[in-house]
Coordinates of N, CA and C in Angstrom, one line a residue:
M1 N 0.8 199.5 -49.7 CA 1.4 198.4 -49.0 C 1.2 198.6 -47.5
T2 N 1.2 199.9 -47.0 CA 1.1 200.1 -45.6 C -0.2 199.6 -45.1
H3 N -1.3 200.0 -45.8 CA -2.6 199.6 -45.4 C -2.7 198.0 -45.4
D4 N -2.2 197.4 -46.4 CA -2.3 195.9 -46.4 C -1.5 195.3 -45.2
A5 N -0.4 195.9 -44.9 CA 0.4 195.3 -43.8 C -0.3 195.5 -42.5
I6 N -0.9 196.7 -42.3 CA -1.6 197.0 -41.1 C -2.8 196.1 -41.0
W7 N -3.6 196.0 -42.1 CA -4.8 195.1 -42.1 C -4.4 193.7 -41.7
F8 N -3.3 193.2 -42.3 CA -2.9 191.8 -42.0 C -2.5 191.6 -40.6
K9 N -1.7 192.6 -40.0 CA -1.3 192.5 -38.6 C -2.5 192.5 -37.7
L10 N -3.4 193.4 -37.9 CA -4.6 193.5 -37.0 C -5.5 192.3 -37.1
S11 N -5.7 191.8 -38.4 CA -6.5 190.6 -38.5 C -5.8 189.4 -37.8
F12 N -4.5 189.3 -38.0 CA -3.8 188.2 -37.3 C -4.0 188.3 -35.8
E13 N -3.8 189.5 -35.2 CA -4.0 189.7 -33.8 C -5.4 189.4 -33.3
N14 N -6.4 189.7 -34.1 CA -7.8 189.5 -33.7 C -8.4 188.2 -34.0
I15 N -8.0 187.6 -35.1 CA -8.7 186.3 -35.5 C -7.8 185.2 -35.8
G16 N -6.5 185.4 -35.7 CA -5.5 184.3 -35.9 C -5.0 184.2 -37.4
I17 N -3.9 183.5 -37.5 CA -3.3 183.4 -38.8 C -4.1 182.6 -39.8
D18 N -4.7 181.5 -39.4 CA -5.5 180.7 -40.4 C -6.6 181.4 -41.0
K19 N -7.4 182.1 -40.2 CA -8.6 182.8 -40.7 C -8.1 184.1 -41.5
T20 N -7.1 184.7 -41.1 CA -6.5 185.9 -41.8 C -6.0 185.4 -43.2
N21 N -5.3 184.3 -43.3 CA -4.8 183.8 -44.5 C -6.0 183.4 -45.5
Q22 N -7.0 182.8 -44.9 CA -8.2 182.4 -45.7 C -8.8 183.7 -46.3
I23 N -9.1 184.7 -45.5 CA -9.7 185.9 -46.0 C -8.8 186.6 -47.0
N24 N -7.5 186.6 -46.8 CA -6.6 187.3 -47.7 C -6.6 186.6 -49.0
R25 N -6.6 185.2 -49.1 CA -6.6 184.5 -50.3 C -7.9 184.7 -51.1
E26 N -9.1 184.8 -50.4 CA -10.3 185.0 -51.0 C -10.4 186.4 -51.6
A27 N -9.8 187.4 -50.9 CA -9.8 188.8 -51.4 C -8.9 188.9 -52.6
A28 N -7.7 188.2 -52.6 CA -6.8 188.2 -53.7 C -7.5 187.6 -55.0
R29 N -8.2 186.5 -54.8 CA -8.9 185.9 -55.9 C -9.9 186.8 -56.5
S30 N -10.7 187.4 -55.6 CA -11.7 188.4 -56.1 C -11.1 189.5 -56.8
M31 N -10.1 190.1 -56.3 CA -9.4 191.2 -56.9 C -8.8 190.8 -58.3
A32 N -8.2 189.6 -58.3 CA -7.6 189.2 -59.6 C -8.6 189.1 -60.7
K33 N -9.8 188.6 -60.4 CA -10.8 188.5 -61.5 C -11.2 189.9 -62.0
I34 N -11.3 190.9 -61.1 CA -11.6 192.2 -61.5 C -10.5 192.8 -62.3
E35 N -9.2 192.7 -61.9 CA -8.1 193.3 -62.5 C -7.8 192.7 -63.9
I36 N -8.1 191.4 -64.1 CA -7.9 190.7 -65.4 C -8.9 191.3 -66.4
L37 N -10.1 191.5 -66.0 CA -11.1 192.1 -66.9 C -10.7 193.6 -67.2
R38 N -10.2 194.3 -66.3 CA -9.7 195.7 -66.5 C -8.6 195.7 -67.5
L39 N -7.6 194.7 -67.3 CA -6.5 194.6 -68.2 C -7.0 194.3 -69.7
L40 N -7.8 193.3 -69.8 CA -8.3 192.9 -71.1 C -9.0 194.1 -71.8
K41 N -9.8 194.9 -71.1 CA -10.4 196.1 -71.6 C -9.4 197.1 -72.0
A42 N -8.4 197.4 -71.1 CA -7.4 198.4 -71.4 C -6.5 198.0 -72.6
L43 N -6.3 196.7 -72.8 CA -5.4 196.2 -73.9 C -6.2 195.9 -75.1
N44 N -7.6 196.1 -75.1 CA -8.5 195.8 -76.2 C -8.3 194.3 -76.6
L45 N -8.2 193.4 -75.6 CA -8.1 192.0 -75.9 C -9.3 191.2 -75.5
K46 N -9.6 190.1 -76.1 CA -10.7 189.2 -75.7 C -10.2 188.2 -74.7
R47 N -11.1 187.6 -74.0 CA -10.7 186.5 -73.1 C -9.8 185.5 -73.8
P48 N -8.7 185.2 -73.2 CA -7.7 184.2 -73.8 C -8.4 182.8 -74.1
E49 N -8.2 182.4 -75.3 CA -8.8 181.0 -75.6 C -7.6 180.1 -76.1
S50 N -6.4 180.6 -76.1 CA -5.3 179.8 -76.5 C -4.1 180.2 -75.7
I51 N -3.0 179.4 -75.8 CA -1.8 179.8 -75.1 C -1.2 181.1 -75.7
N52 N -1.4 181.3 -77.0 CA -0.9 182.6 -77.7 C -1.7 183.8 -77.2
D53 N -3.1 183.6 -77.0 CA -3.9 184.7 -76.5 C -3.4 185.0 -75.1
L54 N -3.2 184.0 -74.3 CA -2.7 184.2 -72.9 C -1.4 184.9 -72.8
L55 N -0.5 184.5 -73.7 CA 0.8 185.2 -73.8 C 0.7 186.6 -74.2
D56 N -0.2 186.9 -75.1 CA -0.4 188.3 -75.6 C -0.9 189.1 -74.4
M57 N -1.8 188.5 -73.6 CA -2.4 189.2 -72.4 C -1.3 189.5 -71.4
I58 N -0.5 188.5 -71.1 CA 0.6 188.6 -70.1 C 1.6 189.7 -70.6
H59 N 2.0 189.6 -71.9 CA 2.9 190.6 -72.4 C 2.4 192.0 -72.3
G60 N 1.1 192.2 -72.6 CA 0.5 193.5 -72.5 C 0.5 194.0 -71.1
A61 N 0.1 193.1 -70.2 CA 0.0 193.4 -68.8 C 1.4 193.8 -68.2
L62 N 2.4 193.0 -68.5 CA 3.7 193.3 -68.0 C 4.3 194.6 -68.6
S63 N 3.9 194.9 -69.9 CA 4.4 196.1 -70.5 C 3.8 197.4 -69.8
I64 N 2.6 197.2 -69.2 CA 1.9 198.3 -68.5 C 2.5 198.5 -67.1
I65 N 2.7 197.4 -66.4 CA 3.1 197.5 -65.0 C 4.6 197.4 -64.8
R66 N 5.4 197.1 -65.8 CA 6.8 196.9 -65.7 C 7.5 198.1 -65.2
E67 N 8.5 197.9 -64.3 CA 9.3 199.0 -63.8 C 10.8 198.6 -64.2
S68 N 11.7 199.5 -63.9 CA 13.1 199.2 -64.2 C 13.7 198.0 -63.5
Y69 N 13.2 197.6 -62.4 CA 13.7 196.5 -61.6 C 13.0 195.2 -62.1
F70 N 12.1 195.2 -63.0 CA 11.3 194.1 -63.4 C 11.6 193.7 -64.9
E71 N 12.1 192.6 -65.1 CA 12.5 192.1 -66.5 C 11.7 191.0 -66.9
F72 N 11.2 190.9 -68.1 CA 10.4 189.8 -68.6 C 10.7 189.4 -70.0
K73 N 10.5 188.2 -70.3 CA 10.8 187.7 -71.7 C 9.7 186.7 -72.1
I74 N 9.2 186.8 -73.3 CA 8.2 185.8 -73.8 C 8.8 185.2 -75.1
A75 N 8.9 183.9 -75.1 CA 9.4 183.3 -76.4 C 8.8 181.9 -76.5
N76 N 8.4 181.5 -77.6 CA 8.0 180.1 -77.9 C 7.2 179.4 -76.8
R77 N 6.0 180.0 -76.5 CA 5.1 179.4 -75.6 C 5.5 179.3 -74.1
Y78 N 6.4 180.1 -73.7 CA 6.7 180.2 -72.3 C 7.1 181.7 -72.0
F79 N 7.0 182.0 -70.7 CA 7.4 183.3 -70.4 C 8.3 183.2 -69.1
K80 N 9.2 184.2 -69.0 CA 10.1 184.2 -67.8 C 10.1 185.6 -67.2
V81 N 9.9 185.7 -65.9 CA 9.9 187.0 -65.3 C 11.1 186.9 -64.3
R82 N 11.8 188.0 -64.2 CA 12.9 188.1 -63.3 C 12.8 189.4 -62.6
I83 N 12.7 189.4 -61.2 CA 12.7 190.6 -60.5 C 14.1 190.9 -60.0
L84 N 14.6 192.0 -60.5 CA 16.0 192.4 -60.2 C 16.1 193.0 -58.8
S85 N 15.1 193.7 -58.4 CA 15.1 194.2 -57.0 C 13.6 194.5 -56.7
S86 N 13.3 194.7 -55.4 CA 12.0 194.9 -55.0 C 11.9 195.9 -53.8
L87 N 11.1 196.9 -53.9 CA 10.9 197.9 -52.9 C 10.5 197.2 -51.6
A88 N 9.7 196.2 -51.7 CA 9.2 195.4 -50.5 C 10.3 194.8 -49.7
F89 N 11.4 194.4 -50.4 CA 12.5 193.7 -49.7 C 13.6 194.7 -49.4
T90 N 13.5 195.9 -49.7 CA 14.6 196.9 -49.4 C 14.3 197.8 -48.3
I91 N 13.1 197.9 -47.9 CA 12.7 198.8 -46.8 C 12.9 198.1 -45.5

């Protein structure tokens, strides 16, 4: 988190908020694609083709990354995530 915060601050100071946000969004999209493929491989799942496949993937992902402050529920074609607390908001 520290690196991300410093990167964002320095980018903002050097190129402005609009360009910084654009680069940040592009980086997040690129990273998400890579992380999804890693998750599918780790969970031994195929690319989701249905809502049930997607929910299986989400359930598996959340069971890997879930911490005590992070609560989730999946039932009947929907999922609910509740963050009980966050380190990012307590520091």
